[in-house]
Amino acid sequence: MLIRRLEITGVRNLSRACLENLSPINILFGDNGAGKTSVLESIYLLSSARSFRGHKLKPLVNIDMDSCVSFAEIDIEGLGYQPVGIKRFKASAKPGVIKVAGQHVKSASVLAENLPLQVINADTFQLLEGSPSVRRQFLDWGVFHVEHQFYSVWKSAQRCLKQRNSLLRHARIDQPQLAVWTSELVQHAELIHGYRAAYFTQLVPVFEKVLDRLIDLDGLQLAYFRGWDKDRTFTEVLASNQQREQEQGYTLSGPHRADLKLRYRASNAADILSRGQQKLVVCALRVAQGYLLSQLTGKSCVFLVDDLPAELDFRHRKALCGLFEELQCQVFVTCVDHNDLVGCWGDDTSISMFHVEQGKISEVVAGGFAPAP
Ligand SMILES: Nc1ncnc2c1ncn2[C@@H]1O[C@H](COP(=O)(O)OP(=O)(O)OP(=O)(O)O)[C@@H](O)[C@H]1O
Ligand SMILES: [Mg+2]
């Protein structure tokens, strides 16, 4: 279990809330607007230093406060449970403060490394119907956690792209400079593609198995596109794009154009699957990443599932809950009515229940509600 205790100050309507007795499965229930998603948002802050509901800090921080804090005790590999905290200020010019095990940390990637996290919410439909960048982020999440070199190579490729695009925008292009950045970009692009392709090859069979447990969608196919023509080298593609790139002022192909394609019966899956089917496919993709992470690294990840019952009938809710139990990861699930999840979990599963009401959180213990400290 990665998170043992959670303290939230000033995130949306949660002026001050504390969740003490966390379990592998944690259910947060309550009326609309109570603050359930805000609890998930606070956990997400601990993994990425930002919200999953947009980049603006002003709406994230409680209307009457200047800053928000999310603090937790997190099981860090080799160190045991350690305090991890993040403070963000409403004034966006003021940098946030990140502390891990008592030390100030500069990069949010340290948070992501210590707390691998998967979110399943209304936005996750974007994984099927959104732009390629959403699917790239999904793929790169996995690559980041299993391939330690990936992040630095990815950052270098971003730098090359920026430099190259800036040269391409000039009226008179500095060709020698362009050749330097092109050559560097090619090297990084090949590495990124190598990491992504290796990860993708391992993900596919796990995804197929997980999907099979959730829903019968025989014929659903997941494919990886590297961002440039599969039959030519990246150097050849860049050479043939030269004229158009100079006209348009940016790099047309490359790892920044990679994508995952999901097809079902010769159509784009997003165009043909029902809402519930789409949710199950997205869940299968994310749960598969959780399985693969633990297989390849021994690490487990935390799942944040906002409104789990939405779109799913009882049989499919139960199948999804069963997968989470099997994965032995920690899960935070929200729902309006906790009765919607009755019968979905095994008898021996450790579950904590929290009632969220107007920004206050009470742990539900046998026989009634106990206010959280
Ligand atoms: N910056 C803020 N300061 C204070 N309150 C806020 C702020 N931003 C949002 N809120 C309020 O905080 C509450 C947080 O809602 P949240 O989305 O967490 O609710 P929820 O329990 O997930 O509801 P639903 O079931 O409708 O999804 C809402 O009532 C919202 O109006
Ligand atoms: Mg919500």
Tab-separated table of C-alpha atoms and ligand atoms in Angstrom, residues 10-14 29-41 53 57-64 90 306-307 334-336 356 358-359, ligand 1:
chain	number	residue	atom	x	y	z
A	10	GLY	CA	-7.031	24.349	0.992
A	11	VAL	CA	-7.689	22.232	-2.092
A	12	ARG	CA	-11.016	23.572	-3.475
A	13	ASN	CA	-13.682	23.146	-0.771
A	14	LEU	CA	-11.437	20.941	1.412
A	29	PHE	CA	-18.886	8.743	-1.374
A	30	GLY	CA	-21.171	11.732	-1.067
A	31	ASP	CA	-23.455	14.121	-2.883
A	32	ASN	CA	-22.590	16.197	-5.918
A	33	GLY	CA	-20.213	19.022	-5.089
A	34	ALA	CA	-19.213	17.431	-1.755
A	35	GLY	CA	-15.471	17.340	-2.542
A	36	LYS	CA	-14.847	13.719	-3.647
A	37	THR	CA	-12.994	14.556	-6.859
A	38	SER	CA	-11.025	17.179	-4.936
A	39	VAL	CA	-9.619	14.409	-2.730
A	40	LEU	CA	-8.420	12.581	-5.860
A	41	GLU	CA	-7.029	15.866	-7.144
A	53	ARG	CA	-8.534	19.519	-13.951
A	57	LEU	CA	-3.800	27.260	-9.802
A	58	LYS	CA	-6.398	29.847	-8.851
A	59	PRO	CA	-9.427	27.502	-9.031
A	60	LEU	CA	-7.495	24.695	-7.332
A	61	VAL	CA	-6.709	26.731	-4.214
A	62	ASN	CA	-9.578	27.343	-1.800
A	63	ILE	CA	-11.304	30.625	-2.486
A	64	ASP	CA	-10.459	31.980	1.013
A	90	LYS	CA	-2.707	30.845	-5.867
A	306	ASP	CA	-13.611	9.018	-10.243
A	307	ASP	CA	-17.235	7.880	-10.287
A	334	THR	CA	-15.454	7.866	-5.720
A	335	CYS	CA	-19.204	7.412	-6.115
A	336	VAL	CA	-22.340	9.242	-5.111
A	356	VAL	CA	-17.538	13.393	1.996
A	358	GLN	CA	-19.518	19.855	2.130
A	359	GLY	CA	-15.739	19.619	2.269
B	1	LIG	N1	-11.322	27.239	-5.318
B	1	LIG	C1	-12.398	26.766	-4.687
B	1	LIG	N2	-12.662	27.174	-3.420
B	1	LIG	C2	-13.727	26.717	-2.747
B	1	LIG	N3	-14.594	25.824	-3.264
B	1	LIG	C3	-14.382	25.375	-4.510
B	1	LIG	C4	-13.272	25.815	-5.278
B	1	LIG	N4	-13.298	25.185	-6.482
B	1	LIG	C5	-14.391	24.397	-6.444
B	1	LIG	N5	-15.045	24.503	-5.284
B	1	LIG	C6	-16.236	23.786	-4.827
B	1	LIG	O1	-15.730	22.620	-4.205
B	1	LIG	C7	-16.578	21.526	-4.434
B	1	LIG	C8	-15.655	20.495	-5.039
B	1	LIG	O2	-16.294	19.691	-5.853
B	1	LIG	P1	-15.816	18.275	-6.333
B	1	LIG	O3	-15.693	18.360	-7.777
B	1	LIG	O4	-14.684	17.761	-5.546
B	1	LIG	O5	-17.144	17.517	-5.890
B	1	LIG	P2	-17.595	16.030	-6.091
B	1	LIG	O6	-17.909	15.520	-4.724
B	1	LIG	O7	-16.606	15.308	-6.877
B	1	LIG	O8	-18.952	16.237	-6.886
B	1	LIG	P3	-19.613	15.445	-8.126
B	1	LIG	O9	-20.307	14.242	-7.526
B	1	LIG	O10	-20.560	16.434	-8.642
B	1	LIG	O11	-18.534	15.095	-9.065
B	1	LIG	C9	-17.711	22.023	-5.306
B	1	LIG	O12	-18.811	22.302	-4.481
B	1	LIG	C10	-17.151	23.301	-5.907
B	1	LIG	O13	-18.142	24.266	-6.187
